[in-house]
XYZ file of C-alpha atoms in Angstrom:
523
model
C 19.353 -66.348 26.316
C 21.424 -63.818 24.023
C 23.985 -61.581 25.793
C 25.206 -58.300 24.968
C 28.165 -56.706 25.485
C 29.521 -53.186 25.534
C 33.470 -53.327 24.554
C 35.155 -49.673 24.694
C 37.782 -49.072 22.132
C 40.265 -46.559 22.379
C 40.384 -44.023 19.340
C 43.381 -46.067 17.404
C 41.278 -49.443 18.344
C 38.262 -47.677 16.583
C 40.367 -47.073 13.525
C 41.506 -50.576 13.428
C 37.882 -52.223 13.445
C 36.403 -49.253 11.487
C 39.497 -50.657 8.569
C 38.732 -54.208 9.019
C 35.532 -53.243 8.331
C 36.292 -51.823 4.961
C 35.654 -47.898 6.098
C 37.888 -45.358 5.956
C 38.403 -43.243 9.150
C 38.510 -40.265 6.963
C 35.237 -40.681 5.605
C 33.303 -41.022 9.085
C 31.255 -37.742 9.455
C 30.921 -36.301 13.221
C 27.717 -34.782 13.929
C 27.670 -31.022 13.889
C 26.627 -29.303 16.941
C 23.061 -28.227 17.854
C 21.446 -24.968 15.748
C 21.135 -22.060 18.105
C 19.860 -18.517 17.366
C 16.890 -19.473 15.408
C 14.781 -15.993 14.527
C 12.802 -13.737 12.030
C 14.874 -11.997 9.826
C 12.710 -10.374 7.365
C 9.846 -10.757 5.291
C 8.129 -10.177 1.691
C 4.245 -9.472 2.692
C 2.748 -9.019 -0.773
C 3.902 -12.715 -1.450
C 3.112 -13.896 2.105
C 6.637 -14.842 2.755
C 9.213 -14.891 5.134
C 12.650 -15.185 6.427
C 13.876 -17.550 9.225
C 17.733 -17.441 10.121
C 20.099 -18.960 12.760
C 23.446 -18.710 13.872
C 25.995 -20.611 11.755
C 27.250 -24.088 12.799
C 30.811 -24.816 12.611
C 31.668 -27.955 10.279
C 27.831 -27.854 8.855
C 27.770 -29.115 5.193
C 23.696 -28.017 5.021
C 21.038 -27.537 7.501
C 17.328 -29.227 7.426
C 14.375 -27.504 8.189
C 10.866 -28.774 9.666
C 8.278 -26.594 9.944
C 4.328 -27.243 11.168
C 1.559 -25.051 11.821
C 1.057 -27.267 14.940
C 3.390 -26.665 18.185
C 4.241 -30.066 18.080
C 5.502 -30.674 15.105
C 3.102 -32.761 13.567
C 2.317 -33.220 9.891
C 6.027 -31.803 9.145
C 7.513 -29.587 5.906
C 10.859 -30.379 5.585
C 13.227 -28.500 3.358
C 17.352 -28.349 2.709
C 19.060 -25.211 2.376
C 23.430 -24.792 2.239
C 23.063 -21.762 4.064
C 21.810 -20.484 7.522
C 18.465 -18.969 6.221
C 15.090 -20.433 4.720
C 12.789 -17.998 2.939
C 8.789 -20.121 3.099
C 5.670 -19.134 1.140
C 3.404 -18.917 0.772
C 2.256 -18.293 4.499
C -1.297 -16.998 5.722
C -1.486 -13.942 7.792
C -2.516 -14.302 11.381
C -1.290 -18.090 11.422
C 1.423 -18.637 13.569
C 4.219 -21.125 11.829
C 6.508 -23.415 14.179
C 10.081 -24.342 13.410
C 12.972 -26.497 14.020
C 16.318 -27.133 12.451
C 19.524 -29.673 12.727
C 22.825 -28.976 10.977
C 24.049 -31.930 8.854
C 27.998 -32.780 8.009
C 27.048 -35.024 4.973
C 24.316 -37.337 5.900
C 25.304 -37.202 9.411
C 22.141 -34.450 11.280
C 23.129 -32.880 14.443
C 20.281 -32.294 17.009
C 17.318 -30.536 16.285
C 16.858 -26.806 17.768
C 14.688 -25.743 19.882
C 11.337 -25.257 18.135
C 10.445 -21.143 17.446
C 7.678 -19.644 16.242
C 7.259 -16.742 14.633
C 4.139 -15.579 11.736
C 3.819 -12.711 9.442
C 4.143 -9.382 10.989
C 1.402 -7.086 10.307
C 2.317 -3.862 10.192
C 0.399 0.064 9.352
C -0.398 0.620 5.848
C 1.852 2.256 4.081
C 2.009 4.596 1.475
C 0.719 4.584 -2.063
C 3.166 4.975 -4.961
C 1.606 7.060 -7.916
C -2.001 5.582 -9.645
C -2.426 5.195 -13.112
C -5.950 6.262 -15.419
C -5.672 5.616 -18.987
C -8.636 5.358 -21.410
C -9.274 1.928 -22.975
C -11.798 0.483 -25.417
C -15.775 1.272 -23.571
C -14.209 2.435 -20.301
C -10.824 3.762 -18.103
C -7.789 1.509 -17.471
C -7.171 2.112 -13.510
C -3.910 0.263 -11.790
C -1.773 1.269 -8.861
C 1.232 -0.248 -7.501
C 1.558 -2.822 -4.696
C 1.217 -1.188 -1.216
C 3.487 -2.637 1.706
C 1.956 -4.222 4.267
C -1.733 -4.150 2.547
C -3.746 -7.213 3.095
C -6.577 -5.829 0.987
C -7.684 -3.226 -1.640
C -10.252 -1.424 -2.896
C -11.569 1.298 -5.397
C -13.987 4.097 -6.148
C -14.791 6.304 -8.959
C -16.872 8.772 -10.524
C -17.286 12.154 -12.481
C -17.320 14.162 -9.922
C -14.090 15.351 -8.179
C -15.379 15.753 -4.635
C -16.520 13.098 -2.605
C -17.121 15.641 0.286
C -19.016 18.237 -1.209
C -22.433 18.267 0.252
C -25.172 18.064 -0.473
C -25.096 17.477 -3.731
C -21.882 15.102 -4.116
C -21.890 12.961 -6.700
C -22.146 9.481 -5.724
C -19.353 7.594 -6.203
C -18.999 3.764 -7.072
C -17.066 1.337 -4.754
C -15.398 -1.863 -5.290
C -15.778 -4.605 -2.957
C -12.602 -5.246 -0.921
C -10.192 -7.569 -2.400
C -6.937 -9.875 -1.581
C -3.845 -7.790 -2.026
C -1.998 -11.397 -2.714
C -3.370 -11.349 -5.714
C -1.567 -9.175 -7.864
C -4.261 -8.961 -10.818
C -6.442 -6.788 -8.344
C -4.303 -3.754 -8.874
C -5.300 -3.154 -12.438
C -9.000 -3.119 -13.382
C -11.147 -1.561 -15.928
C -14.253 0.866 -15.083
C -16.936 0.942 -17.368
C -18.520 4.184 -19.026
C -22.120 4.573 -18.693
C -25.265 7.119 -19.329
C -26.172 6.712 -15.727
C -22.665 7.916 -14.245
C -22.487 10.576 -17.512
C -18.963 9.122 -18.578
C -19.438 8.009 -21.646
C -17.364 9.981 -24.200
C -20.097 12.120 -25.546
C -20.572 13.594 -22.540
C -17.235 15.363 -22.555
C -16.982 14.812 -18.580
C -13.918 12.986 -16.534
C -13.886 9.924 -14.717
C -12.041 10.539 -11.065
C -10.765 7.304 -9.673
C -8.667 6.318 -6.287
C -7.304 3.470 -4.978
C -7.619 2.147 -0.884
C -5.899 -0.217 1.102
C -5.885 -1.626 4.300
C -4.028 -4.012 6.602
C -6.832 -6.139 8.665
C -4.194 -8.122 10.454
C -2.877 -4.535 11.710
C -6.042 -2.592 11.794
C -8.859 -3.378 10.203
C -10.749 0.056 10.674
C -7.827 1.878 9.212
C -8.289 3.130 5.295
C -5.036 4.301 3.411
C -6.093 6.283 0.380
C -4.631 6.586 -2.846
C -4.233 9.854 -4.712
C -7.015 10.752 -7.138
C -6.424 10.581 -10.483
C -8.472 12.195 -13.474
C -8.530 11.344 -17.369
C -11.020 11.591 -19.666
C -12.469 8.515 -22.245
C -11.062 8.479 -25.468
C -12.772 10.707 -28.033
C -14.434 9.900 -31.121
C -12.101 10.623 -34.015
C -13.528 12.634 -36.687
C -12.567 11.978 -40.663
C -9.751 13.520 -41.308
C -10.728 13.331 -45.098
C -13.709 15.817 -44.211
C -13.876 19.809 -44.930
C -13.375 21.561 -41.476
C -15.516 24.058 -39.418
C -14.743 26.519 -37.117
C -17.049 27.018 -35.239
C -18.114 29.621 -32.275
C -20.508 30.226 -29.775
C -20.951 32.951 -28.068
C -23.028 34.670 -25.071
C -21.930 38.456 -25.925
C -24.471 39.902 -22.627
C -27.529 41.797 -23.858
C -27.172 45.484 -24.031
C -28.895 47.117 -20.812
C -28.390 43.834 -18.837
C -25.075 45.281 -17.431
C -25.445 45.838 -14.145
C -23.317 48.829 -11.602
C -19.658 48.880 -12.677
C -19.794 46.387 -15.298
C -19.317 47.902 -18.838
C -21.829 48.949 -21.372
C -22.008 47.596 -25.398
C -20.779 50.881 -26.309
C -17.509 50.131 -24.507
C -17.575 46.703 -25.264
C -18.696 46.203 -29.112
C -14.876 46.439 -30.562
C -13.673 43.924 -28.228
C -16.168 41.671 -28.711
C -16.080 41.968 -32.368
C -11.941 41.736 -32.256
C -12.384 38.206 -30.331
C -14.582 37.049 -32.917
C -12.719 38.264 -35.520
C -9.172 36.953 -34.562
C -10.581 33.385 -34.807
C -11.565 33.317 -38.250
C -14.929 31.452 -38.008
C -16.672 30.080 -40.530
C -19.794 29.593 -38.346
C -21.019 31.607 -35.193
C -23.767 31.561 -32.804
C -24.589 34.575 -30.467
C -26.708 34.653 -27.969
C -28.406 37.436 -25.698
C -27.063 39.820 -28.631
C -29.965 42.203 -28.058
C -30.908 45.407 -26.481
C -29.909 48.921 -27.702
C -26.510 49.366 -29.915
C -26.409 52.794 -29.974
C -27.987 54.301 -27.848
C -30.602 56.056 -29.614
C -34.198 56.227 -28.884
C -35.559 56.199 -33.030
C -34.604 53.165 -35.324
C -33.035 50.756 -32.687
C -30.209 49.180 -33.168
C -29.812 45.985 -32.075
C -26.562 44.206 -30.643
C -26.776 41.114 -33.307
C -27.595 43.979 -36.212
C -24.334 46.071 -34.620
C -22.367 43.016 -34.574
C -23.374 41.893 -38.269
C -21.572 45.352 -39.639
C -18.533 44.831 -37.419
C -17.612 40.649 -38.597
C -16.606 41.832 -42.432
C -16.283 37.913 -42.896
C -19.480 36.856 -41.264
C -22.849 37.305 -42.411
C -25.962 37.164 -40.276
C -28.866 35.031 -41.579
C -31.994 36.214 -40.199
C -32.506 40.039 -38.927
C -35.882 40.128 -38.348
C -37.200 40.824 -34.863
C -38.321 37.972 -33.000
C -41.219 39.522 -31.257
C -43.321 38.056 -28.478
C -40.102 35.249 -27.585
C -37.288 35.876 -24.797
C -34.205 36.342 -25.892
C -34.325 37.286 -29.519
C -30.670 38.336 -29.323
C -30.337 34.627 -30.254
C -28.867 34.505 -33.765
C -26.306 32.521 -36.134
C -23.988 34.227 -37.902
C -22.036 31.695 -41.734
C -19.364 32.719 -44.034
C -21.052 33.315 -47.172
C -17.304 32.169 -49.041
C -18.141 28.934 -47.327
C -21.486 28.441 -47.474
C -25.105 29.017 -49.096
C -28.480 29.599 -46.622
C -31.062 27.187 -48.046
C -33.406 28.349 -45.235
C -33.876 29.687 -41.834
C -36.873 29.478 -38.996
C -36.830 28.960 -35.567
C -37.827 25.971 -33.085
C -41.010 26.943 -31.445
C -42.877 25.453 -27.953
C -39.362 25.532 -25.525
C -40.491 27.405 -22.445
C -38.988 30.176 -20.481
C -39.157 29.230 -17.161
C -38.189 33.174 -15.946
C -41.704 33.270 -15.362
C -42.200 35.457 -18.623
C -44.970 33.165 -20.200
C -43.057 33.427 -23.491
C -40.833 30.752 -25.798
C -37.053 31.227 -26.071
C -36.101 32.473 -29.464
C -34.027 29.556 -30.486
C -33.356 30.243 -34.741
C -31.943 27.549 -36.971
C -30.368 27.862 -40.207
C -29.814 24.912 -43.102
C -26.447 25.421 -44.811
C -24.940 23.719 -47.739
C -20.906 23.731 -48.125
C -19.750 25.679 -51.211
C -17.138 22.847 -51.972
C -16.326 19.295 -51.290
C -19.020 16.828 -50.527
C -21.672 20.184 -50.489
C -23.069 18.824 -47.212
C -25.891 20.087 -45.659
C -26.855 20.793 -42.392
C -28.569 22.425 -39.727
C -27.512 25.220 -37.030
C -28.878 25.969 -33.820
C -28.714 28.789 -31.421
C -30.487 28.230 -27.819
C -30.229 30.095 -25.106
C -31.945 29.050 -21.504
C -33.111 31.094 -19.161
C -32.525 30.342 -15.284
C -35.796 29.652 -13.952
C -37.022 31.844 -11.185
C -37.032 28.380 -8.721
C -34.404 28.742 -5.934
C -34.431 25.291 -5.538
C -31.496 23.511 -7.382
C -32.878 19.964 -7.732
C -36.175 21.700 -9.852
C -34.413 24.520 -11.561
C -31.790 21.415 -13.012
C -35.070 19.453 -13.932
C -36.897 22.356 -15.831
C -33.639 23.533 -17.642
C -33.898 19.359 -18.490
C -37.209 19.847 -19.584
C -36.184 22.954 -22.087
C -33.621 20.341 -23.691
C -36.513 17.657 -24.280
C -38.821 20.312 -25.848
C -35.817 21.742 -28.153
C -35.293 17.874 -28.990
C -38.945 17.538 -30.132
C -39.316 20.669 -31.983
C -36.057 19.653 -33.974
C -36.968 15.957 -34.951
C -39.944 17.857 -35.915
C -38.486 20.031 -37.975
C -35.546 17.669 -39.149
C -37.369 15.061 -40.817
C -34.588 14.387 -43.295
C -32.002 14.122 -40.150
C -29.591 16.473 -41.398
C -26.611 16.837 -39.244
C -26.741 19.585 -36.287
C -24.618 22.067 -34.832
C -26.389 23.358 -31.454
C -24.368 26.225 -30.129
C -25.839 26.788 -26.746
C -26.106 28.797 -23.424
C -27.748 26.095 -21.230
C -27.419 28.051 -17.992
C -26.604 24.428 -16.421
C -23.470 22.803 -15.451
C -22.649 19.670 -13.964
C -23.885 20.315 -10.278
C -25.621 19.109 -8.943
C -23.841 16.433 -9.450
C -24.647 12.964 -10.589
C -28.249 14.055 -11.821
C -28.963 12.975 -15.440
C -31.946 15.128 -15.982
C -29.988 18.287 -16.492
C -29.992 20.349 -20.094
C -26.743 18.714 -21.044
C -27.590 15.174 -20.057
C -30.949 14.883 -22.166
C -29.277 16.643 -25.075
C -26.389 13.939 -25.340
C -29.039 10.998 -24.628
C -31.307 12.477 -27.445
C -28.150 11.962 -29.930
C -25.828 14.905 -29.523
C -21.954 14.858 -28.840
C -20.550 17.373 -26.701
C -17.516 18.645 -28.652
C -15.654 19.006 -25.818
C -15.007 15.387 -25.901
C -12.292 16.668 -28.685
C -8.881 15.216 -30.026
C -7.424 18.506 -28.860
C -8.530 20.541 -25.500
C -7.480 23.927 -23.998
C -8.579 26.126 -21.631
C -10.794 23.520 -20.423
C -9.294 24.523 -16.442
C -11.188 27.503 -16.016
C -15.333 28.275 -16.146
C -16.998 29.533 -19.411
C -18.876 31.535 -17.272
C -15.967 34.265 -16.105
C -18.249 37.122 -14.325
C -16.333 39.849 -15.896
C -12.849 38.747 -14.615
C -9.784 38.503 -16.044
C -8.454 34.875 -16.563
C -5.692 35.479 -13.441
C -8.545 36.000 -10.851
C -10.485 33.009 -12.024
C -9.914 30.017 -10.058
C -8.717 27.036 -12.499
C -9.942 23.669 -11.113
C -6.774 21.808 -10.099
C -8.457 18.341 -11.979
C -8.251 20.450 -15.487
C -12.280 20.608 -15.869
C -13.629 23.542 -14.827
C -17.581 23.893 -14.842
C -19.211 24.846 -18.356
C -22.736 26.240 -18.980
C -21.824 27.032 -22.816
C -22.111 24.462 -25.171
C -21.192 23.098 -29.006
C -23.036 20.203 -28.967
C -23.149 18.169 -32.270
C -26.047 15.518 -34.044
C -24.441 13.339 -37.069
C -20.790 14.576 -36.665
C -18.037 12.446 -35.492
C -16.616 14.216 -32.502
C -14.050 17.296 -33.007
C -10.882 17.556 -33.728
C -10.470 21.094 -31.016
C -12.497 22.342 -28.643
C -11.450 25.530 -26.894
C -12.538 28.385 -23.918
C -11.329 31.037 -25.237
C -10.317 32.906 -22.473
C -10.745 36.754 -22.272
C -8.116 38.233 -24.441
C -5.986 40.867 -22.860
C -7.059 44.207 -22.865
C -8.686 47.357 -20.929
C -12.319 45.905 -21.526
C -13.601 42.842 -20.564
C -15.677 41.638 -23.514
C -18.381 39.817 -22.057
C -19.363 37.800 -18.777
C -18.996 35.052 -20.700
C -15.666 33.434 -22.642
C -16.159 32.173 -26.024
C -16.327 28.771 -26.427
C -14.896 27.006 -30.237
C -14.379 23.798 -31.818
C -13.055 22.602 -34.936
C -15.571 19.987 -36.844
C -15.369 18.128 -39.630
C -18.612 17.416 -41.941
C -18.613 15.589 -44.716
């Protein structure tokens, strides 16, 4: 039978046998005291990490960690750290996350703590810093930065500003929710397509907005981004290429004036001095009819009155355009510039005013003077609002006037000369999201609206301007107010300006509508 014994040694007796041994006294480590004050300090949620501390142990060298995602302990982390505070990751929201730690002098561990627990603390979204649209190759560059606290995000976008306007809203596209610990969500790329009308010859935004939310906090909650607008990059046209200026121009009939809004007489100068201060080289009018001068023998038309008062503009066709609507329709060259090889108009588009007639919509073949001598063709059109109250139809039969316009001209174009369609389409974007509209079936027949351009101005207010003055039209605050006056182009590569020419100052309002130019390049 073995025996033990327990032999107390007084502190010096301790040094002698701890000697004899071959250890120095100096060198034996006394455990540090037991960690107290173990807590959550602070935390880094978009990396799923956090911050234990505790209260500093006299004579600790380092501290060891454990930590478990089991209350007992089991299956242990450990880590070492030289100072009283561990930051862990990552961590999963709404797991709770179990500690201990000892204080060490050397290799000598003190007792362990008591065990805490503590997770991630979920907390109310917060706010979004500023969102970021930029075009890219086939489609818009969105990003936004991280939000604190999010646990997921989300986006939406479209070409229509207002996701509350009823009831014809355009709807918008939605993102499926994603991990905010994933940095890489926060920047993605949203395509251009016909069925949304952003592609860049469509000349229309995209609208995009970022959401987050914090499911750990509240899951029902949605913190929105502000909405950002930008539009796709535009096509580029060859800078080596002769330039156009180009106008188009609804100059109100004569006679269609209603109570208190002025007559041609009052008008004519200031219509012709807006023309004239631009210097066009090309110029479509339309609903340039109706009595110049008032007399009640030899008529004078609007487009004839206007031909005497552009000095640098010459009209090519003068003859009436009997049994059509709107034969105030007509396209005005700079003969400098410019020979007429012919002229005609596109026959079997349909006023749907209920008048049983076709629109008067004249083209004209030009050849350049100089350069390359291209040739092309220029069209005037000018749709009437059919008599249908009902939105959703009267967007569908001004659709149907730009299909018939499209067949009469491949008709006529059989050599596929480039176009230039200056245009009153009487049709703007709203209702929104419907790709039947004038515009719409124009650009998916081949044309380019021009005011997908290098250069843009007065893009923020209507074309349409009801005989106001530009400070009493409303500008929309996303920079794209609504157009029903077009340049749209067929074989050109994009523009390198596009302007709405506001109403110039002055006494007389020239017309309920603005002037609308672009600067092309054909080659």
């Amino acid at each position: 039978m073995r025996h033990r014994f327990r032999v107390a040694l007084s502190s010096s007796a301790l040094a002698v046998a701890l000697v004899g041994a071959g250890i120095s006294p100096a060198l034996a480590a006394t455990a540090p005291a037991r960690v107290t004050g173990l807590k959550f300090a602070t935390q880094d949620w978009p990396n799923r990490s956090l911050k234990i501390a505790w209260t500093t142990v006299s004579g600790a060298t380092s501290y060891v960690v454990k930590r478990s995602t089991s209350s007992n302990l089991s299956s242990p982390v450990y880590s070492d750290v030289t100072v009283n505070g561990l930051w862990i990751s990552p961590l999963t929201p709404g797991k709770d996350y179990y500690f201990t730690v000892a204080a060490k002098n050397g290799t000598t561990a003190g007792a362990w703590s008591s065990t805490f627990k503590t997770r991630l603390q979920a907390n109310a979204v917060a706010v979004f810093g500023e969102p970021s649209l930029t075009p890219v190759s086939n489609g818009m560059k969105f990003s936004w930065p991280a939000v604190a606290n999010a646990s997921d995000y989300r986006y939406r976008w479209s070409a229509g500003p207002n996701p509350n306007r009823t009831p014809d809203r355009w709807i918008q596209h939605v993102s499926d929710w994603r991990t905010a610990f994933n940095p890489s969500v926060r920047s993605t790329t949203i395509p251009l397509t016909d069925a949304d009308l952003t592609k860049v010859a469509y000349g229309n935004p995209v609208y995009a907005r970022a959401e987050a939310r914090d499911t750990y906090f509240n899951s029902t909650y949605v913190r929105q981004s502000k909405q950002k607008v930008a539009w796709p990059t535009p096509v580029s046209p060859d800078a080596s290429a002769s330039a156009i200026r180009f106008g188009s121009y609804n100059v109100q009939c004569s006679g269609c004036e209603v109570s208190g809004e002025p007559k041609w007489s009052s008008r004519a100068s200031a219509v012709a001095a807006n023309i004239n201060r631009k210097n066009l080289d090309i110029l479509t009018t339309l609903e340039a009819s109706g009595d110049a001068d008032s007399k009640t023998a030899g008529l004078q038309q609007v487009y004839t009155d206007l031909d005497r008062r552009l000095p640098g503009l010459q009209l090519t066709n003068s003859e009436s355009a009997s049994n059509t609507s709107d034969p105030g329709n007509r396209i005005y060259f700079n003969p400098a510039r410019f020979t007429l090889v012919a002229t005609g108009s596109l026959a079997g588009i349909h006023d749907y005013r209920g008048s049983g007639r076709d629109l008067y919509t004249p083209w004209a073949k030009l050849r350049a003077k100089s350069g390359t001598q291209a040739t092309f063709l220029v069209v005037a059109a000018h749709y009437g609002i059919p008599t249908t109250t009902n939105p959703t139809t009267r967007k569908t039969q001004l659709g149907v006037d730009s299909a018939q316009l499209l067949k009469a001209l491949n008709a006529m174009n059989t050599s596929q000369l480039p176009v230039i369609l200056g245009a009153d389409l009487n049709d703007n974007r709203y209702p929104e999201g419907r790709t039947d509209g004038a515009q719409p079936t124009l650009v998916r027949g081949g044309f380019y609206d021009s005011s997908a351009s290098l250069h843009k101005y007065g893009t923020m207010k209507p074309t349409y301007n009801n005989y106001k003055a530009p400070s009493q039209q409303v500008s929309d605050p996303n920079g794209d107010g609504q157009r029903i006056d077009y340049i749209l182009t067929k074989g050109f590569k994009g523009s390198d300006e596009f302007t709405n020419e506001w109403n110039p100052g002055g006494s007389v309002i020239p017309s309920d509508h603005n002037m609308i130019t672009a600067v092309l390049r054909v080659s």
